Tab-separated table of C-alpha atoms in Angstrom:
chain	number	residue	atom	x	y	z
A	1	UNK	CA	0.003	21.743	14.073
A	2	UNK	CA	-0.282	21.303	10.609
A	3	UNK	CA	-2.858	23.370	8.469
A	4	UNK	CA	-4.901	20.782	7.211
A	5	UNK	CA	-8.208	19.376	8.321
A	6	UNK	CA	-8.111	16.608	11.019
A	7	UNK	CA	-11.559	14.820	10.222
A	8	UNK	CA	-9.460	12.159	9.660
A	9	UNK	CA	-9.757	11.223	13.507
A	10	UNK	CA	-13.157	9.897	13.493
A	11	UNK	CA	-15.614	6.810	13.137
A	12	UNK	CA	-15.509	5.038	9.606
A	13	UNK	CA	-18.887	6.680	8.596
A	14	UNK	CA	-21.428	5.542	6.927
A	15	UNK	CA	-18.944	2.076	5.836
A	16	UNK	CA	-18.819	1.146	9.312
A	17	UNK	CA	-22.642	1.270	9.731
A	18	UNK	CA	-23.619	-1.172	6.575
A	19	UNK	CA	-25.055	1.035	4.216
A	20	UNK	CA	-23.848	0.648	0.580
A	21	UNK	CA	-23.888	4.187	-1.042
A	22	UNK	CA	-21.956	5.244	-3.764
A	23	UNK	CA	-21.403	8.881	-2.919
A	24	UNK	CA	-19.136	9.870	0.003
A	25	UNK	CA	-20.559	11.208	2.889
A	26	UNK	CA	-19.251	14.965	4.160
A	27	UNK	CA	-16.697	12.983	6.578
A	28	UNK	CA	-15.131	10.815	4.036
A	29	UNK	CA	-14.405	13.618	1.291
A	30	UNK	CA	-13.197	15.341	4.157
A	31	UNK	CA	-10.561	12.586	4.650
A	32	UNK	CA	-9.804	12.524	0.535
A	33	UNK	CA	-9.647	16.233	0.515
A	34	UNK	CA	-7.471	16.657	3.571
A	35	UNK	CA	-4.632	13.359	2.223
A	36	UNK	CA	-4.761	15.127	-1.416
A	37	UNK	CA	-3.949	18.713	0.199
A	38	UNK	CA	-1.291	17.207	2.451
A	39	UNK	CA	-0.206	15.255	-0.019
A	40	UNK	CA	0.345	18.297	-2.696
A	41	UNK	CA	2.069	20.436	-0.053
A	42	UNK	CA	4.317	18.188	2.059
A	43	UNK	CA	4.938	15.086	-0.846
A	44	UNK	CA	4.814	16.017	-4.164
A	45	UNK	CA	7.244	18.490	-4.339
A	46	UNK	CA	10.162	16.826	-3.372
A	47	UNK	CA	8.637	13.256	-5.162
A	48	UNK	CA	11.344	13.289	-7.478
A	49	UNK	CA	14.357	14.798	-5.268
A	50	UNK	CA	13.044	11.558	-2.782
A	51	UNK	CA	13.356	9.034	-5.900
A	52	UNK	CA	16.447	10.624	-6.784
A	53	UNK	CA	17.998	10.182	-3.439
A	54	UNK	CA	16.525	6.873	-2.565
A	55	UNK	CA	15.077	7.693	0.780
A	56	UNK	CA	12.040	9.310	2.396
A	57	UNK	CA	13.464	12.195	5.146
A	58	UNK	CA	11.627	11.460	8.079
A	59	UNK	CA	10.171	14.336	9.144
A	60	UNK	CA	7.472	13.563	6.914
A	61	UNK	CA	6.229	11.363	9.110
A	62	UNK	CA	5.767	12.941	11.973
A	63	UNK	CA	3.625	15.434	9.896
A	64	UNK	CA	1.576	12.112	8.519
A	65	UNK	CA	0.869	11.024	11.937
A	66	UNK	CA	-0.596	14.838	13.321
A	67	UNK	CA	-3.437	13.966	10.877
A	68	UNK	CA	-3.461	10.705	12.115
A	69	UNK	CA	-2.016	8.821	9.174
A	70	UNK	CA	-0.006	6.683	11.373
A	71	UNK	CA	-2.278	4.371	12.746
A	72	UNK	CA	-5.628	4.613	10.248
A	73	UNK	CA	-6.895	1.281	11.378
A	74	UNK	CA	-5.692	1.597	15.076
A	75	UNK	CA	-8.074	2.292	17.905
A	76	UNK	CA	-8.012	5.362	19.378
A	77	UNK	CA	-7.347	4.273	22.574
A	78	UNK	CA	-3.791	3.356	21.573
A	79	UNK	CA	-3.329	6.685	19.226
A	80	UNK	CA	-4.802	5.901	16.304
A	81	UNK	CA	-7.641	7.180	13.893
A	82	UNK	CA	-10.118	3.956	14.130
A	83	UNK	CA	-10.803	4.486	9.883
A	84	UNK	CA	-12.600	1.484	8.143
A	85	UNK	CA	-10.860	0.021	5.088
A	86	UNK	CA	-12.855	2.549	2.447
A	87	UNK	CA	-11.659	5.453	4.242
A	88	UNK	CA	-8.102	4.104	4.077
A	89	UNK	CA	-8.709	3.517	0.272
A	90	UNK	CA	-9.357	7.316	-0.029
A	91	UNK	CA	-6.112	8.111	1.918
A	92	UNK	CA	-3.851	6.084	-0.270
A	93	UNK	CA	-5.547	7.020	-3.683
A	94	UNK	CA	-5.611	10.914	-2.733
A	95	UNK	CA	-1.651	9.969	-1.246
A	96	UNK	CA	-0.520	8.690	-4.276
A	97	UNK	CA	-1.734	11.568	-6.680
A	98	UNK	CA	1.223	12.898	-5.350
A	99	UNK	CA	3.745	9.975	-5.429
A	100	UNK	CA	2.414	6.058	-5.462
A	101	UNK	CA	5.976	5.272	-3.990
A	102	UNK	CA	5.323	7.780	-0.682
A	103	UNK	CA	1.860	6.480	-0.515
A	104	UNK	CA	2.820	3.013	0.096
A	105	UNK	CA	5.513	3.007	2.081
A	106	UNK	CA	2.762	4.425	4.707
A	107	UNK	CA	0.294	2.101	3.793
A	108	UNK	CA	2.789	-0.729	4.433
A	109	UNK	CA	3.485	1.176	8.072
A	110	UNK	CA	-0.831	0.819	9.044
A	111	UNK	CA	-0.440	-2.431	7.853
A	112	UNK	CA	1.689	-3.472	10.579
A	113	UNK	CA	0.171	-0.977	13.103
A	114	UNK	CA	-3.190	-2.699	12.362
A	115	UNK	CA	-2.239	-6.282	12.633
A	116	UNK	CA	-0.768	-5.837	16.188
A	117	UNK	CA	-3.702	-3.699	17.064
A	118	UNK	CA	-5.688	-6.882	15.918
A	119	UNK	CA	-4.113	-9.491	17.323
A	120	UNK	CA	-1.126	-8.453	19.755
A	121	UNK	CA	-1.633	-9.051	23.373
A	122	UNK	CA	-3.238	-6.279	25.828
A	123	UNK	CA	0.843	-5.045	26.645
A	124	UNK	CA	2.354	-5.278	23.370
A	125	UNK	CA	-0.368	-2.744	21.906
A	126	UNK	CA	0.502	-0.438	24.908
A	127	UNK	CA	3.715	-1.132	24.570
A	128	UNK	CA	4.380	-0.496	21.176
A	129	UNK	CA	1.339	1.370	19.156
A	130	UNK	CA	1.772	4.952	20.840
A	131	UNK	CA	5.113	5.011	19.138
A	132	UNK	CA	4.020	3.565	16.137
A	133	UNK	CA	0.939	5.668	15.869
A	134	UNK	CA	3.226	9.059	16.374
A	135	UNK	CA	5.623	7.333	13.864
A	136	UNK	CA	8.004	7.295	16.074
A	137	UNK	CA	8.759	3.613	15.481
A	138	UNK	CA	8.637	3.270	11.354
A	139	UNK	CA	7.326	-0.520	11.078
A	140	UNK	CA	8.411	-2.928	8.084
A	141	UNK	CA	6.710	-5.829	7.079
A	142	UNK	CA	8.787	-9.531	6.342
A	143	UNK	CA	6.974	-11.403	4.517
A	144	UNK	CA	8.547	-12.360	1.477
A	145	UNK	CA	12.117	-14.740	0.555
A	146	UNK	CA	14.196	-15.298	-1.846
A	147	UNK	CA	13.236	-18.846	-2.002
A	148	UNK	CA	9.491	-18.109	-1.477
A	149	UNK	CA	7.281	-15.264	-2.967
A	150	UNK	CA	3.727	-16.116	-4.508
A	151	UNK	CA	4.315	-19.820	-1.985
A	152	UNK	CA	4.563	-17.660	1.237
A	153	UNK	CA	3.927	-20.484	3.327
A	154	UNK	CA	7.066	-22.221	1.894
A	155	UNK	CA	8.916	-19.714	4.011
A	156	UNK	CA	12.395	-20.542	5.968
A	157	UNK	CA	12.882	-18.310	8.453
A	158	UNK	CA	12.662	-20.203	11.771
A	159	UNK	CA	12.684	-18.841	15.385
A	160	UNK	CA	13.676	-20.642	18.361
A	161	UNK	CA	13.027	-20.285	21.580
A	162	UNK	CA	16.319	-19.140	24.074
A	163	UNK	CA	15.296	-18.328	27.517
A	164	UNK	CA	13.553	-15.110	27.693
A	165	UNK	CA	14.076	-14.743	23.444
A	166	UNK	CA	13.391	-15.776	20.323
A	167	UNK	CA	15.945	-15.989	18.318
A	168	UNK	CA	15.610	-15.471	14.366
A	169	UNK	CA	17.250	-17.039	11.532
A	170	UNK	CA	16.807	-16.291	7.639
A	171	UNK	CA	16.397	-14.220	4.842
A	172	UNK	CA	13.321	-11.621	3.752
A	173	UNK	CA	13.807	-10.070	0.179
A	174	UNK	CA	12.166	-7.216	-1.465
A	175	UNK	CA	11.507	-5.479	1.869
A	176	UNK	CA	10.558	-1.589	1.914
A	177	UNK	CA	12.181	0.142	4.637
A	178	UNK	CA	15.272	-2.425	4.791
A	179	UNK	CA	17.711	-1.053	7.083
A	180	UNK	CA	15.635	2.293	7.708
A	181	UNK	CA	12.706	1.010	9.537
A	182	UNK	CA	12.695	1.090	13.594
A	183	UNK	CA	10.293	-2.160	13.638
A	184	UNK	CA	9.782	-5.311	11.616
A	185	UNK	CA	6.967	-7.977	11.770
A	186	UNK	CA	8.757	-10.939	10.249
A	187	UNK	CA	7.032	-13.967	9.673
A	188	UNK	CA	8.692	-17.031	10.546
A	189	UNK	CA	9.091	-20.852	11.420
A	190	UNK	CA	8.389	-21.709	14.554
A	191	UNK	CA	6.307	-25.177	14.446
A	192	UNK	CA	6.407	-27.927	11.822
A	193	UNK	CA	6.150	-27.485	7.561
A	194	UNK	CA	2.529	-25.679	6.091
A	195	UNK	CA	1.170	-22.777	7.205
A	196	UNK	CA	0.334	-23.366	10.902
A	197	UNK	CA	3.847	-23.830	11.932
A	198	UNK	CA	3.901	-19.937	11.228
A	199	UNK	CA	4.197	-17.420	14.293
A	200	UNK	CA	4.682	-13.802	13.756
A	201	UNK	CA	7.156	-11.747	15.389
A	202	UNK	CA	8.109	-8.198	15.610
A	203	UNK	CA	11.908	-7.530	15.637
A	204	UNK	CA	13.111	-4.047	16.567
A	205	UNK	CA	16.278	-2.436	14.716
A	206	UNK	CA	19.401	-2.782	16.386
A	207	UNK	CA	18.661	-6.567	17.688
A	208	UNK	CA	21.625	-8.205	18.126
A	209	UNK	CA	22.130	-10.696	14.801
A	210	UNK	CA	20.153	-8.441	12.270
A	211	UNK	CA	21.691	-6.927	9.175
A	212	UNK	CA	20.762	-5.771	5.638
A	213	UNK	CA	21.900	-6.217	2.352
A	214	UNK	CA	22.650	-3.445	-0.451
A	215	UNK	CA	20.359	-0.722	-1.775
A	216	UNK	CA	18.047	-2.655	-4.232
A	217	UNK	CA	18.060	-1.062	-7.666
A	218	UNK	CA	14.607	-0.898	-8.688
A	219	UNK	CA	12.490	-0.044	-11.653
A	220	UNK	CA	10.127	2.133	-9.536
A	221	UNK	CA	9.067	2.821	-5.687
A	222	UNK	CA	12.828	4.479	-5.698
A	223	UNK	CA	12.022	6.468	-3.105
A	224	UNK	CA	11.340	3.659	-0.869
A	225	UNK	CA	14.582	1.948	0.629
A	226	UNK	CA	14.508	-1.466	-0.019
A	227	UNK	CA	16.502	-4.175	1.228
A	228	UNK	CA	17.030	-7.943	2.693
A	229	UNK	CA	16.566	-8.333	5.585
A	230	UNK	CA	19.089	-10.838	7.282
A	231	UNK	CA	18.545	-12.868	10.472
A	232	UNK	CA	21.900	-14.890	12.183
A	233	UNK	CA	20.299	-15.332	15.606
A	234	UNK	CA	18.520	-12.247	15.506
A	235	UNK	CA	16.940	-12.119	18.979
A	236	UNK	CA	13.375	-10.425	20.269
A	237	UNK	CA	11.832	-10.936	23.626
A	238	UNK	CA	9.451	-13.707	23.856
A	239	UNK	CA	6.628	-10.895	24.407
A	240	UNK	CA	7.079	-9.724	20.578
A	241	UNK	CA	4.799	-12.643	19.508
A	242	UNK	CA	1.799	-11.631	18.032
A	243	UNK	CA	-1.415	-13.048	19.151
A	244	UNK	CA	-1.220	-17.008	19.101
A	245	UNK	CA	2.371	-19.040	18.256
A	246	UNK	CA	1.353	-21.135	14.731
A	247	UNK	CA	-1.355	-18.669	14.155
A	248	UNK	CA	1.351	-15.964	11.926
A	249	UNK	CA	0.111	-17.129	8.661
A	250	UNK	CA	-3.680	-16.582	9.250
A	251	UNK	CA	-2.836	-13.126	10.226
A	252	UNK	CA	-0.829	-12.249	6.689
A	253	UNK	CA	-3.467	-13.908	5.146
A	254	UNK	CA	-6.010	-11.701	6.679
A	255	UNK	CA	-3.523	-8.171	6.836
A	256	UNK	CA	-3.461	-9.242	2.725
A	257	UNK	CA	-6.781	-8.352	1.933
A	258	UNK	CA	-6.546	-4.811	3.142
A	259	UNK	CA	-3.110	-4.475	1.569
A	260	UNK	CA	-4.324	-5.360	-1.766
A	261	UNK	CA	-7.175	-2.680	-1.142
A	262	UNK	CA	-3.949	-0.404	-0.761
A	263	UNK	CA	-1.919	-1.267	-3.095
A	264	UNK	CA	-5.194	-0.603	-5.291
A	265	UNK	CA	-6.026	2.485	-4.176
A	266	UNK	CA	-2.489	3.611	-4.493
A	267	UNK	CA	-2.177	2.435	-8.586
A	268	UNK	CA	-5.659	4.423	-8.777
A	269	UNK	CA	-4.398	7.265	-6.927
A	270	UNK	CA	-1.586	7.393	-9.392
A	271	UNK	CA	-3.049	6.884	-13.003
A	272	UNK	CA	-5.628	9.719	-12.332
A	273	UNK	CA	-2.574	11.981	-11.678
A	274	UNK	CA	-1.263	10.771	-14.751
A	275	UNK	CA	-4.464	11.135	-16.628
A	276	UNK	CA	-5.143	14.837	-14.910
A	277	UNK	CA	-1.392	15.650	-16.277
A	278	UNK	CA	-2.192	14.604	-19.474
A	279	UNK	CA	-5.344	16.903	-19.941
A	280	UNK	CA	-3.732	19.509	-19.188
A	281	UNK	CA	-1.088	18.678	-21.584
A	282	UNK	CA	-3.643	18.452	-24.472
A	283	UNK	CA	-4.870	21.372	-24.215
A	284	UNK	CA	-1.714	23.015	-24.547
A	285	UNK	CA	0.244	20.837	-26.916
A	286	UNK	CA	-0.105	22.180	-30.469
A	287	UNK	CA	-0.016	20.126	-33.762
A	288	UNK	CA	-1.662	20.218	-36.957
A	289	UNK	CA	-3.085	23.543	-36.604
A	290	UNK	CA	-4.984	22.749	-33.357
A	291	UNK	CA	-4.564	21.513	-29.811
A	292	UNK	CA	-3.968	17.767	-29.359
A	293	UNK	CA	-7.403	17.963	-26.715
A	294	UNK	CA	-9.218	18.771	-30.742
A	295	UNK	CA	-8.523	15.821	-32.170
A	296	UNK	CA	-11.773	13.237	-31.627
A	297	UNK	CA	-9.344	10.086	-31.788
A	298	UNK	CA	-7.322	11.471	-28.964
A	299	UNK	CA	-10.734	12.605	-27.773
A	300	UNK	CA	-11.744	8.858	-27.526
A	301	UNK	CA	-8.712	7.872	-25.742
A	302	UNK	CA	-9.342	10.490	-22.986
A	303	UNK	CA	-12.948	8.807	-23.030
A	304	UNK	CA	-11.240	5.381	-22.929
A	305	UNK	CA	-9.363	6.262	-19.731
A	306	UNK	CA	-11.957	7.882	-17.799
A	307	UNK	CA	-14.383	5.384	-17.938
A	308	UNK	CA	-11.876	3.048	-17.107
A	309	UNK	CA	-10.741	5.032	-14.026
A	310	UNK	CA	-14.070	5.159	-13.228
A	311	UNK	CA	-15.074	1.327	-13.035
A	312	UNK	CA	-11.992	0.580	-11.244
A	313	UNK	CA	-12.805	3.196	-8.304
A	314	UNK	CA	-16.303	1.358	-7.874
A	315	UNK	CA	-15.171	-1.144	-8.371
A	316	UNK	CA	-12.518	-0.547	-5.231
A	317	UNK	CA	-15.079	0.809	-3.383
A	318	UNK	CA	-17.179	-1.906	-3.232
A	319	UNK	CA	-14.350	-4.344	-2.119
A	320	UNK	CA	-13.320	-1.880	0.860
A	321	UNK	CA	-17.098	-1.619	1.815
A	322	UNK	CA	-17.349	-5.480	1.797
A	323	UNK	CA	-14.092	-6.091	4.119
A	324	UNK	CA	-15.886	-3.032	6.581
A	325	UNK	CA	-19.105	-5.283	6.532
A	326	UNK	CA	-17.312	-8.246	7.185
A	327	UNK	CA	-19.034	-9.728	3.952
A	328	UNK	CA	-18.435	-13.314	3.462
A	329	UNK	CA	-17.073	-12.687	0.125
A	330	UNK	CA	-14.746	-10.033	0.815
A	331	UNK	CA	-11.702	-11.963	0.248
A	332	UNK	CA	-12.585	-12.402	-3.572
A	333	UNK	CA	-13.617	-9.433	-4.408
A	334	UNK	CA	-10.049	-7.779	-2.780
A	335	UNK	CA	-8.210	-10.216	-5.149
A	336	UNK	CA	-10.641	-8.820	-8.180
A	337	UNK	CA	-10.124	-5.212	-7.233
A	338	UNK	CA	-6.762	-5.574	-6.942
A	339	UNK	CA	-6.443	-7.009	-10.103
A	340	UNK	CA	-8.271	-5.003	-11.806
A	341	UNK	CA	-7.674	-1.577	-10.707
A	342	UNK	CA	-3.869	-2.181	-11.094
A	343	UNK	CA	-4.000	-3.423	-14.135
A	344	UNK	CA	-6.134	-1.005	-15.643
A	345	UNK	CA	-4.209	2.168	-13.762
A	346	UNK	CA	-0.973	0.792	-15.586
A	347	UNK	CA	-2.913	0.442	-18.771
A	348	UNK	CA	-3.953	4.176	-18.130
A	349	UNK	CA	-0.677	5.393	-17.053
A	350	UNK	CA	1.049	3.821	-20.237
A	351	UNK	CA	-1.765	5.333	-22.542
A	352	UNK	CA	-1.136	8.434	-20.885
A	353	UNK	CA	2.680	8.471	-21.887
A	354	UNK	CA	2.138	7.572	-25.191
A	355	UNK	CA	-0.195	10.434	-25.586
A	356	UNK	CA	2.542	12.773	-24.076
A	357	UNK	CA	4.723	11.815	-26.933
A	358	UNK	CA	8.804	12.198	-26.731
A	359	UNK	CA	7.973	14.183	-23.662
A	360	UNK	CA	6.406	11.451	-21.202
A	361	UNK	CA	9.475	9.732	-21.628
A	362	UNK	CA	11.712	13.060	-19.835
A	363	UNK	CA	11.690	12.781	-16.323
A	364	UNK	CA	10.340	16.591	-16.033
A	365	UNK	CA	7.174	15.775	-16.978
A	366	UNK	CA	6.084	13.270	-14.333
A	367	UNK	CA	4.842	10.490	-16.289
A	368	UNK	CA	7.650	8.089	-17.188
A	369	UNK	CA	8.030	7.855	-12.920
A	370	UNK	CA	3.968	7.293	-12.674
A	371	UNK	CA	4.365	4.377	-15.187
A	372	UNK	CA	7.307	2.997	-13.198
A	373	UNK	CA	5.758	3.080	-9.794
A	374	UNK	CA	2.776	1.506	-10.778
A	375	UNK	CA	4.109	-1.773	-13.179
A	376	UNK	CA	5.424	-3.057	-9.522
A	377	UNK	CA	1.574	-2.708	-8.198
A	378	UNK	CA	0.879	-5.418	-10.428
A	379	UNK	CA	3.363	-8.009	-8.253
A	380	UNK	CA	3.016	-6.484	-4.858
A	381	UNK	CA	0.493	-8.098	-2.269
A	382	UNK	CA	-0.010	-11.474	-4.568
A	383	UNK	CA	0.540	-10.839	-7.818
A	384	UNK	CA	-1.947	-10.433	-10.075
A	385	UNK	CA	-1.880	-14.233	-11.222
A	386	UNK	CA	-2.176	-15.061	-7.966
A	387	UNK	CA	-5.262	-13.159	-7.771
A	388	UNK	CA	-6.627	-14.735	-10.551
A	389	UNK	CA	-6.157	-18.113	-8.745
A	390	UNK	CA	-7.482	-17.053	-5.527
A	391	UNK	CA	-11.012	-15.802	-7.987
A	392	UNK	CA	-11.079	-19.483	-9.465
A	393	UNK	CA	-10.584	-21.558	-5.972
A	394	UNK	CA	-13.805	-19.143	-5.068
A	395	UNK	CA	-16.289	-19.949	-8.101
A	396	UNK	CA	-15.327	-23.903	-7.927
A	397	UNK	CA	-15.786	-23.765	-4.257
A	398	UNK	CA	-18.814	-21.913	-4.479
A	399	UNK	CA	-20.348	-24.066	-7.378
A	400	UNK	CA	-19.496	-27.287	-4.998
């Protein structure tokens, strides 16, 4: 066993009981500390090397799974931790303080695990979830296509019944873990046009007809191998359909609330790490006879960044609490939190780079990597422009 506190494998604390509290319980603080300590010990020392290699050693996932991080939302009966969205936000904020890219990859795996736990049949749960929670089976999520990003309901990938199998044909784009993961949740069309024709099917690595594009050369998140997932009659057993046929788009949209929280939490953790590094740097770097932190103008910059991150943290945790308590406006708050937190986090990280001067542009200081990694958080899980659409529609519907 690893020498970290395993308090993660508990219920969701006060969040699960519906009590709003601006402080963390002892258990929640222990969850955050455990994830932060794990990241600092097992991820941070290797983050730059993994980025250069363009992959994450699979040995890391076994260690993460020992702490219950392989099935954060999954019922303990299937090997999961049975936690809520607030707990997950704490985990992914803490992990991102070591590397937003690695932490976010784990978030995607957990989104897949949560979808199977929530909507899969009893047989599917028993067959797949123990391996997923142990991270013997790493999962990726396939929604986006070359011709359908924000307009996800326009996806073209099809699945046809063929005897005892589904045969999937189409291409998925920007897939984190493409060619690396052991399984893929594929959103595909089993019916007519529109969202009601979409289903979710688990496609396993090695399936006949499954192949992958070349490794994408990305600005950030470079530790995550990202490829197209290409299906040419790729075969999956009929029992790999998640839930009901034609309900896949609804499952995907429900999962995106949590995914947006996690992406925001990861951005927050990365920005917090950048701010802490900047505070240390400004206490050491001297100019004009004093350290940078003694210039009032720069102190104001620090104060502004701290205020932004604290506001973002409260907003994020409120949105997570709304999901945990089943609030009617949870989707709107997740969209607002994702938009606000990721925008603020990128601004703070970019300001931290500026305060480092030329050193911030060098890889040795780690700030430029955070800036590159956090840029995509404003795009993933629905662009921040789409978040504004969701919020505006919610306001107009409420008015009506």
